Amino acid sequence: MRSGVGFSLARIWAICIKEITQLRRDRLTFAMVVIIPLMQLLMFGYSINTKVRNIPIAVCDHSASSFSRQLAEDVQASQVVTISSYVDHPETLHSMVRNGEVSAGLYIPQDSERRYYAEDKEAVAQLIVDGSDTVMASALKSLGHFPFIPGGVSSFTHNPGDISVTLLYNPAQRSELNTVPGLLGLILTMTMVMFTAIAIVRERERGNMELLIATPVHTVELMLGKLIPYVFIGLIQMGIILWLGQLLFQVPVSGSWILLITSCLLFIFANLGLGLLLSTIAPNQMGAMQLFIFIFLPSILLSGFMFPYQGMPVLAQKLAELLPMTHFMRIIRGIILRDAEWSGIQADMRFLAGFFIVTLSLAILRFRQRLD
């Protein structure tokens, strides 16, 4: 072997050229080098927004006067909230908040104008807030001292009227009440997608696929046989998380256990279908792990687990709607914290069921194409 600095540099350069060529041919790794930093920059930049704006609320106006209309318009002009609907009864406000249709409800009583000018200074309106999300609840609490002045005359002798804020479901604003249900979605996504993403690839790398193909097992039977053991694993994980959440962090389940188990099953199936689809795309186990990161990273940042969904821009919200974890976050927090009913979560449940059917069908189709 030739020695000397010059020959050493030449050998190092040759190895560098080999690595660059190998990276260029490995499209998945090359995509990770380029796309992962880009994804992190865009998603962190858009999703990390503690100044939540345009939170959807409903209004029940029993005063129906120019005073109450100005109050509602001024509250919306603060840009903290946006009025999505008007209702006739305060009970409807509670129902909408409970089912997650709106994040808060503003009730303006019939005598709101009298309250404003009265000496004993009662609250002119009441804001009923879903307190399960502590960041969003803090933003809505700021409206409690909203500087409302009828007619917009700042020199008026009266002090600005207050809005009474009532926090439901988490009045103490304990962060663990919001985090533990979210962790259930995070852990199920991480394990279910990752396990199944390498399932088919591992069989192929070990040479077992040829043996399975030689048996009378059909593609659908093979796929379902791969999924079923992980369904039981997911249910065991669900039980452990809920048990420890109640034991260690005092997070009880307020809603229906039937809805809870059904939603978890749908979410497990949706993740397993996605994992199987990834396993038909990935060339090897390392590729399956790389594809998993492309799904897992946006699931953490955009689903509402870490940052309020309402604080994200519209484009990020539309992207988040494609992720199963976004829908599961709304379902599981609704059931555990707000005792949400079927009518309030059925749209998200149907999405999870449809997502599983689509991903499983695509996985079977791609698997058959690869066999051909």
CSV table of C-alpha atoms in Angstrom, one decimal:
chain,number,residue,atom,x,y,z
A,1,MET,CA,0.0,0.0,0.0
A,2,ARG,CA,1.3,3.4,-1.0
A,3,SER,CA,1.9,5.9,1.9
A,4,GLY,CA,2.1,9.6,2.2
A,5,VAL,CA,-0.3,12.4,2.8
A,6,GLY,CA,-1.2,12.7,-0.9
A,7,PHE,CA,-2.2,9.1,-1.2
A,8,SER,CA,-4.2,9.2,2.1
A,9,LEU,CA,-6.2,12.2,0.9
A,10,ALA,CA,-6.9,10.4,-2.4
A,11,ARG,CA,-8.2,7.3,-0.6
A,12,ILE,CA,-10.4,9.5,1.6
A,13,TRP,CA,-11.8,11.3,-1.4
A,14,ALA,CA,-12.6,8.0,-3.1
A,15,ILE,CA,-14.5,6.9,0.0
A,16,CYS,CA,-16.4,10.2,0.0
A,17,ILE,CA,-17.4,9.8,-3.7
A,18,LYS,CA,-18.6,6.3,-2.9
A,19,GLU,CA,-20.8,7.5,0.0
A,20,ILE,CA,-22.2,10.3,-2.1
A,21,THR,CA,-23.0,7.9,-4.9
A,22,GLN,CA,-24.6,5.5,-2.5
A,23,LEU,CA,-26.7,8.3,-0.9
A,24,ARG,CA,-27.8,9.5,-4.3
A,25,ARG,CA,-29.0,6.0,-5.2
A,26,ASP,CA,-30.8,5.6,-1.9
A,27,ARG,CA,-33.8,7.8,-2.6
A,28,LEU,CA,-35.4,7.3,0.8
A,29,THR,CA,-32.3,8.3,2.7
A,30,PHE,CA,-31.8,11.3,0.4
A,31,ALA,CA,-35.4,12.3,0.9
A,32,MET,CA,-34.9,12.2,4.7
A,33,VAL,CA,-31.8,14.4,4.4
A,34,VAL,CA,-33.8,17.0,2.6
A,35,ILE,CA,-37.3,16.7,3.8
A,36,ILE,CA,-36.9,16.1,7.5
A,37,PRO,CA,-35.3,19.5,8.2
A,38,LEU,CA,-37.8,21.1,5.9
A,39,MET,CA,-40.7,19.4,7.7
A,40,GLN,CA,-39.4,20.4,11.1
A,41,LEU,CA,-38.9,24.0,10.1
A,42,LEU,CA,-42.4,24.4,8.6
A,43,MET,CA,-44.3,22.4,11.2
A,44,PHE,CA,-42.5,23.9,14.3
A,45,GLY,CA,-42.8,27.3,12.8
A,46,TYR,CA,-46.5,27.0,12.1
A,47,SER,CA,-47.6,24.8,15.0
A,48,ILE,CA,-45.8,26.4,17.9
A,49,ASN,CA,-48.1,29.3,18.6
A,50,THR,CA,-49.1,29.9,22.2
A,51,LYS,CA,-51.1,33.0,21.2
A,52,VAL,CA,-54.2,31.2,20.2
A,53,ARG,CA,-56.6,33.2,17.9
A,54,ASN,CA,-60.0,32.8,16.3
A,55,ILE,CA,-61.2,30.1,18.8
A,56,PRO,CA,-64.7,29.1,17.6
A,57,ILE,CA,-67.5,29.9,20.1
A,58,ALA,CA,-71.3,30.0,20.0
A,59,VAL,CA,-73.5,32.8,21.4
A,60,CYS,CA,-76.8,32.7,23.1
A,61,ASP,CA,-78.2,36.3,23.2
A,62,HIS,CA,-81.3,36.6,25.3
A,63,SER,CA,-81.1,40.4,25.4
A,64,ALA,CA,-81.3,40.9,21.6
A,65,SER,CA,-80.5,44.6,21.9
A,66,SER,CA,-78.0,47.0,20.4
A,67,PHE,CA,-76.0,46.6,23.7
A,68,SER,CA,-75.7,42.8,23.4
A,69,ARG,CA,-75.0,43.0,19.7
A,70,GLN,CA,-72.1,45.4,20.3
A,71,LEU,CA,-70.8,43.2,23.1
A,72,ALA,CA,-70.7,40.2,20.9
A,73,GLU,CA,-69.1,42.1,18.0
A,74,ASP,CA,-66.5,43.7,20.4
A,75,VAL,CA,-65.6,40.2,21.8
A,76,GLN,CA,-65.1,38.9,18.3
A,77,ALA,CA,-63.0,42.0,17.4
A,78,SER,CA,-60.5,41.0,20.0
A,79,GLN,CA,-59.5,38.2,17.6
A,80,VAL,CA,-59.3,35.7,20.4
A,81,VAL,CA,-62.6,34.2,19.4
A,82,THR,CA,-64.7,34.0,16.3
A,83,ILE,CA,-68.5,33.5,16.5
A,84,SER,CA,-69.4,30.3,14.6
A,85,SER,CA,-73.1,30.1,15.5
A,86,TYR,CA,-76.0,31.6,17.5
A,87,VAL,CA,-78.3,29.4,19.6
A,88,ASP,CA,-81.5,30.1,21.5
A,89,HIS,CA,-81.0,28.3,24.8
A,90,PRO,CA,-78.0,28.2,27.3
A,91,GLU,CA,-78.4,24.4,27.5
A,92,THR,CA,-77.5,24.2,23.8
A,93,LEU,CA,-74.2,26.0,24.6
A,94,HIS,CA,-73.4,23.4,27.2
A,95,SER,CA,-74.2,20.6,24.8
A,96,MET,CA,-72.0,22.1,22.0
A,97,VAL,CA,-69.1,22.6,24.3
A,98,ARG,CA,-69.5,19.1,25.7
A,99,ASN,CA,-69.5,17.5,22.2
A,100,GLY,CA,-66.5,19.6,21.1
A,101,GLU,CA,-68.5,21.5,18.4
A,102,VAL,CA,-67.2,24.8,19.9
A,103,SER,CA,-64.5,25.6,22.5
A,104,ALA,CA,-66.7,28.1,24.4
A,105,GLY,CA,-70.2,29.5,24.6
A,106,LEU,CA,-71.1,33.2,25.4
A,107,TYR,CA,-74.3,33.7,27.2
A,108,ILE,CA,-75.8,37.2,27.3
A,109,PRO,CA,-78.7,37.5,29.8
A,110,GLN,CA,-81.8,39.5,29.1
A,111,ASP,CA,-80.8,42.2,31.7
A,112,SER,CA,-77.2,42.5,30.6
A,113,GLU,CA,-77.5,46.3,29.9
A,114,ARG,CA,-79.1,46.9,33.4
A,115,ARG,CA,-76.3,44.9,35.0
A,116,TYR,CA,-73.7,47.1,33.3
A,117,TYR,CA,-75.2,50.3,34.7
A,118,ALA,CA,-76.1,48.9,38.1
A,119,GLU,CA,-74.2,50.0,41.2
A,120,ASP,CA,-73.5,46.4,42.4
A,121,LYS,CA,-71.7,45.7,39.1
A,122,GLU,CA,-72.7,42.2,38.1
A,123,ALA,CA,-71.1,40.4,35.2
A,124,VAL,CA,-72.8,41.4,31.9
A,125,ALA,CA,-72.3,38.0,30.3
A,126,GLN,CA,-71.0,34.5,31.0
A,127,LEU,CA,-68.4,32.6,29.0
A,128,ILE,CA,-68.6,28.8,29.3
A,129,VAL,CA,-65.2,27.4,28.4
A,130,ASP,CA,-64.0,23.9,27.6
A,131,GLY,CA,-61.1,23.9,30.1
A,132,SER,CA,-59.6,20.5,29.0
A,133,ASP,CA,-57.0,22.3,26.8
A,134,THR,CA,-55.1,24.5,29.3
A,135,VAL,CA,-53.5,26.7,26.6
A,136,MET,CA,-56.7,27.5,24.9
A,137,ALA,CA,-58.5,28.0,28.3
A,138,SER,CA,-55.9,30.5,29.4
A,139,ALA,CA,-56.5,32.5,26.2
A,140,LEU,CA,-60.2,32.5,26.7
A,141,LYS,CA,-59.8,33.5,30.4
A,142,SER,CA,-58.3,36.8,29.2
A,143,LEU,CA,-61.7,37.8,28.0
A,144,GLY,CA,-62.9,37.9,31.6
A,145,HIS,CA,-61.6,41.5,31.9
A,146,PHE,CA,-62.5,42.5,28.4
A,147,PRO,CA,-62.7,46.3,28.3
A,148,PHE,CA,-66.2,46.6,26.9
A,149,ILE,CA,-67.5,50.2,26.7
A,150,PRO,CA,-71.0,50.7,25.0
A,151,GLY,CA,-70.7,53.2,22.2
A,152,GLY,CA,-66.9,53.1,22.3
A,153,VAL,CA,-66.8,56.3,24.5
A,154,SER,CA,-63.7,55.9,26.6
A,155,SER,CA,-64.5,58.9,28.8
A,156,PHE,CA,-67.7,57.2,30.1
A,157,THR,CA,-68.0,57.3,33.8
A,158,HIS,CA,-68.6,53.6,34.3
A,159,ASN,CA,-65.9,51.0,34.6
A,160,PRO,CA,-65.8,48.4,31.8
A,161,GLY,CA,-68.2,45.5,32.4
A,162,ASP,CA,-66.7,42.1,33.2
A,163,ILE,CA,-67.5,38.8,31.6
A,164,SER,CA,-67.8,35.9,34.0
A,165,VAL,CA,-65.7,32.9,32.8
A,166,THR,CA,-66.6,29.4,33.9
A,167,LEU,CA,-64.1,26.6,33.2
A,168,LEU,CA,-65.7,23.2,32.6
A,169,TYR,CA,-64.1,19.8,32.9
A,170,ASN,CA,-60.7,21.1,34.2
A,171,PRO,CA,-61.4,24.1,36.4
A,172,ALA,CA,-58.0,23.7,38.2
A,173,GLN,CA,-56.3,23.7,34.8
A,174,ARG,CA,-54.2,20.6,35.5
A,175,SER,CA,-52.0,19.9,32.5
A,176,GLU,CA,-52.0,16.1,33.1
A,177,LEU,CA,-55.7,15.9,32.4
A,178,ASN,CA,-55.0,17.0,28.9
A,179,THR,CA,-51.7,15.2,28.5
A,180,VAL,CA,-52.6,11.6,29.6
A,181,PRO,CA,-55.4,11.1,27.0
A,182,GLY,CA,-53.0,12.5,24.4
A,183,LEU,CA,-50.3,10.1,25.4
A,184,LEU,CA,-52.7,7.2,24.7
A,185,GLY,CA,-52.9,8.3,21.1
A,186,LEU,CA,-49.1,9.0,20.9
A,187,ILE,CA,-48.1,5.6,22.3
A,188,LEU,CA,-50.6,3.7,20.1
A,189,THR,CA,-49.4,5.5,17.0
A,190,MET,CA,-45.7,4.9,17.8
A,191,THR,CA,-46.1,1.2,18.5
A,192,MET,CA,-48.8,0.1,16.1
A,193,VAL,CA,-47.5,1.8,13.0
A,194,MET,CA,-43.8,0.9,13.8
A,195,PHE,CA,-44.5,-2.8,14.5
A,196,THR,CA,-46.5,-3.4,11.4
A,197,ALA,CA,-44.3,-1.2,9.2
A,198,ILE,CA,-41.5,-3.7,9.5
A,199,ALA,CA,-43.8,-6.8,9.6
A,200,ILE,CA,-43.9,-7.6,5.8
A,201,VAL,CA,-40.4,-6.3,5.2
A,202,ARG,CA,-38.9,-8.6,7.9
A,203,GLU,CA,-40.6,-11.6,6.4
A,204,ARG,CA,-39.2,-10.7,3.1
A,205,GLU,CA,-35.6,-10.2,4.4
A,206,ARG,CA,-35.7,-13.5,6.3
A,207,GLY,CA,-36.9,-15.3,3.2
A,208,ASN,CA,-40.1,-16.4,4.9
A,209,MET,CA,-42.3,-14.7,2.3
A,210,GLU,CA,-41.5,-17.4,-0.3
A,211,LEU,CA,-42.6,-20.1,2.1
A,212,LEU,CA,-45.8,-18.2,2.9
A,213,ILE,CA,-46.6,-17.7,-0.8
A,214,ALA,CA,-46.2,-21.4,-1.4
A,215,THR,CA,-48.9,-22.2,1.2
A,216,PRO,CA,-52.7,-21.9,0.4
A,217,VAL,CA,-52.8,-18.6,2.5
A,218,HIS,CA,-54.5,-15.8,0.6
A,219,THR,CA,-53.2,-12.2,0.7
A,220,VAL,CA,-56.1,-11.0,2.7
A,221,GLU,CA,-55.7,-13.8,5.2
A,222,LEU,CA,-52.0,-13.1,5.5
A,223,MET,CA,-52.6,-9.4,6.1
A,224,LEU,CA,-55.3,-10.0,8.7
A,225,GLY,CA,-53.2,-12.7,10.4
A,226,LYS,CA,-50.4,-10.1,10.7
A,227,LEU,CA,-52.8,-7.5,12.2
A,228,ILE,CA,-54.8,-9.5,14.8
A,229,PRO,CA,-52.0,-10.1,17.4
A,230,TYR,CA,-51.2,-6.4,17.4
A,231,VAL,CA,-54.8,-5.5,18.1
A,232,PHE,CA,-54.5,-7.4,21.4
A,233,ILE,CA,-51.2,-5.7,22.1
A,234,GLY,CA,-52.8,-2.3,21.5
A,235,LEU,CA,-55.7,-3.1,23.9
A,236,ILE,CA,-53.2,-4.2,26.6
A,237,GLN,CA,-51.3,-0.9,26.1
A,238,MET,CA,-54.6,1.0,26.3
A,239,GLY,CA,-55.5,-0.7,29.6
A,240,ILE,CA,-52.1,0.0,31.1
A,241,ILE,CA,-52.1,3.7,30.2
A,242,LEU,CA,-55.7,4.3,31.5
A,243,TRP,CA,-55.0,2.4,34.7
A,244,LEU,CA,-51.7,4.2,35.4
A,245,GLY,CA,-53.3,7.5,34.3
A,246,GLN,CA,-56.0,7.1,37.0
A,247,LEU,CA,-53.7,5.7,39.6
A,248,LEU,CA,-50.8,8.1,39.3
A,249,PHE,CA,-52.3,11.3,37.8
A,250,GLN,CA,-55.9,11.0,38.9
A,251,VAL,CA,-57.3,11.1,35.4
A,252,PRO,CA,-60.7,9.2,35.5
A,253,VAL,CA,-62.8,8.2,32.5
A,254,SER,CA,-65.9,10.4,32.6
A,255,GLY,CA,-67.6,9.0,29.5
A,256,SER,CA,-68.8,5.7,28.1
A,257,TRP,CA,-66.4,2.7,28.3
A,258,ILE,CA,-68.1,1.2,25.2
A,259,LEU,CA,-67.4,4.4,23.2
A,260,LEU,CA,-63.8,4.5,24.6
A,261,ILE,CA,-63.0,0.9,23.7
A,262,THR,CA,-64.7,1.2,20.3
A,263,SER,CA,-62.7,4.3,19.4
A,264,CYS,CA,-59.5,2.8,20.6
A,265,LEU,CA,-60.1,-0.3,18.4
A,266,LEU,CA,-60.8,1.9,15.4
A,267,PHE,CA,-57.6,3.9,16.0
A,268,ILE,CA,-55.6,0.7,16.5
A,269,PHE,CA,-56.9,-0.7,13.2
A,270,ALA,CA,-56.3,2.6,11.4
A,271,ASN,CA,-52.6,2.6,12.6
A,272,LEU,CA,-52.2,-1.0,11.7
A,273,GLY,CA,-53.5,-0.4,8.2
A,274,LEU,CA,-51.1,2.5,7.8
A,275,GLY,CA,-48.2,0.4,9.0
A,276,LEU,CA,-49.0,-2.4,6.6
A,277,LEU,CA,-49.1,0.1,3.7
A,278,LEU,CA,-45.7,1.4,4.7
A,279,SER,CA,-44.3,-2.1,4.9
A,280,THR,CA,-45.3,-2.7,1.2
A,281,ILE,CA,-43.5,0.5,0.2
A,282,ALA,CA,-40.3,0.2,2.2
A,283,PRO,CA,-37.4,-1.8,0.6
A,284,ASN,CA,-36.0,-3.0,3.9
A,285,GLN,CA,-36.5,-2.5,7.7
A,286,MET,CA,-34.4,0.7,7.8
A,287,GLY,CA,-36.5,2.1,5.0
A,288,ALA,CA,-39.7,1.2,7.0
A,289,MET,CA,-38.3,3.1,10.0
A,290,GLN,CA,-37.6,6.1,7.8
A,291,LEU,CA,-41.1,6.1,6.4
A,292,PHE,CA,-42.5,5.8,10.0
A,293,ILE,CA,-40.7,9.0,10.9
A,294,PHE,CA,-42.4,10.8,8.1
A,295,ILE,CA,-45.8,9.9,9.7
A,296,PHE,CA,-44.8,10.2,13.3
A,297,LEU,CA,-43.4,13.6,13.3
A,298,PRO,CA,-46.4,15.4,11.9
A,299,SER,CA,-48.7,13.3,14.1
A,300,ILE,CA,-46.9,14.8,17.2
A,301,LEU,CA,-46.8,18.4,16.0
A,302,LEU,CA,-50.1,18.8,14.2
A,303,SER,CA,-52.6,16.6,15.9
A,304,GLY,CA,-53.2,18.9,18.8
A,305,PHE,CA,-51.2,16.8,21.3
A,306,MET,CA,-48.6,19.4,22.0
A,307,PHE,CA,-50.0,22.6,20.5
A,308,PRO,CA,-53.6,23.8,20.2
A,309,TYR,CA,-55.2,22.9,16.9
A,310,GLN,CA,-57.0,26.2,16.8
A,311,GLY,CA,-53.7,28.1,16.9
A,312,MET,CA,-52.5,26.6,13.6
A,313,PRO,CA,-52.9,28.2,10.2
A,314,VAL,CA,-55.6,26.8,7.9
A,315,LEU,CA,-53.1,24.9,5.7
A,316,ALA,CA,-51.6,23.1,8.8
A,317,GLN,CA,-55.1,22.3,10.0
A,318,LYS,CA,-56.0,20.7,6.6
A,319,LEU,CA,-52.9,18.6,6.7
A,320,ALA,CA,-53.7,17.6,10.3
A,321,GLU,CA,-57.1,16.4,9.2
A,322,LEU,CA,-55.4,13.7,7.1
A,323,LEU,CA,-53.8,12.2,10.2
A,324,PRO,CA,-55.6,9.5,12.3
A,325,MET,CA,-54.1,10.9,15.5
A,326,THR,CA,-55.8,14.3,15.0
A,327,HIS,CA,-59.2,12.6,15.0
A,328,PHE,CA,-58.4,10.3,17.9
A,329,MET,CA,-57.2,13.3,20.0
A,330,ARG,CA,-60.7,14.9,19.6
A,331,ILE,CA,-62.4,11.6,20.4
A,332,ILE,CA,-60.4,10.5,23.4
A,333,ARG,CA,-60.3,13.8,25.1
A,334,GLY,CA,-64.0,14.2,24.5
A,335,ILE,CA,-64.8,10.8,26.0
A,336,ILE,CA,-62.4,10.9,28.9
A,337,LEU,CA,-62.7,14.6,30.0
A,338,ARG,CA,-66.1,15.8,28.7
A,339,ASP,CA,-68.3,12.6,28.6
A,340,ALA,CA,-68.9,13.3,24.9
A,341,GLU,CA,-71.8,11.5,23.3
A,342,TRP,CA,-71.8,9.5,20.0
A,343,SER,CA,-73.3,12.5,18.1
A,344,GLY,CA,-70.3,14.6,19.0
A,345,ILE,CA,-67.6,12.1,17.9
A,346,GLN,CA,-69.3,10.1,15.1
A,347,ALA,CA,-67.6,12.1,12.3
A,348,ASP,CA,-64.1,11.3,13.7
A,349,MET,CA,-65.0,7.7,14.3
A,350,ARG,CA,-66.1,7.3,10.7
A,351,PHE,CA,-62.9,8.8,9.4
A,352,LEU,CA,-60.9,6.3,11.4
A,353,ALA,CA,-63.0,3.4,10.0
A,354,GLY,CA,-62.6,4.7,6.4
A,355,PHE,CA,-58.9,5.3,6.9
A,356,PHE,CA,-58.4,1.7,7.9
A,357,ILE,CA,-60.4,0.4,4.9
A,358,VAL,CA,-58.5,2.6,2.4
A,359,THR,CA,-55.0,1.8,3.8
A,360,LEU,CA,-55.7,-1.9,4.1
A,361,SER,CA,-57.0,-2.1,0.5
A,362,LEU,CA,-54.0,-0.2,-0.8
A,363,ALA,CA,-51.6,-2.5,1.2
A,364,ILE,CA,-53.3,-5.6,-0.3
A,365,LEU,CA,-53.2,-4.1,-3.8
A,366,ARG,CA,-49.5,-3.2,-3.5
A,367,PHE,CA,-48.6,-6.6,-2.0
A,368,ARG,CA,-50.2,-8.4,-4.9
A,369,GLN,CA,-48.4,-6.2,-7.4
A,370,ARG,CA,-45.1,-7.0,-5.7
A,371,LEU,CA,-45.8,-10.7,-5.8
A,372,ASP,CA,-46.6,-10.5,-9.6
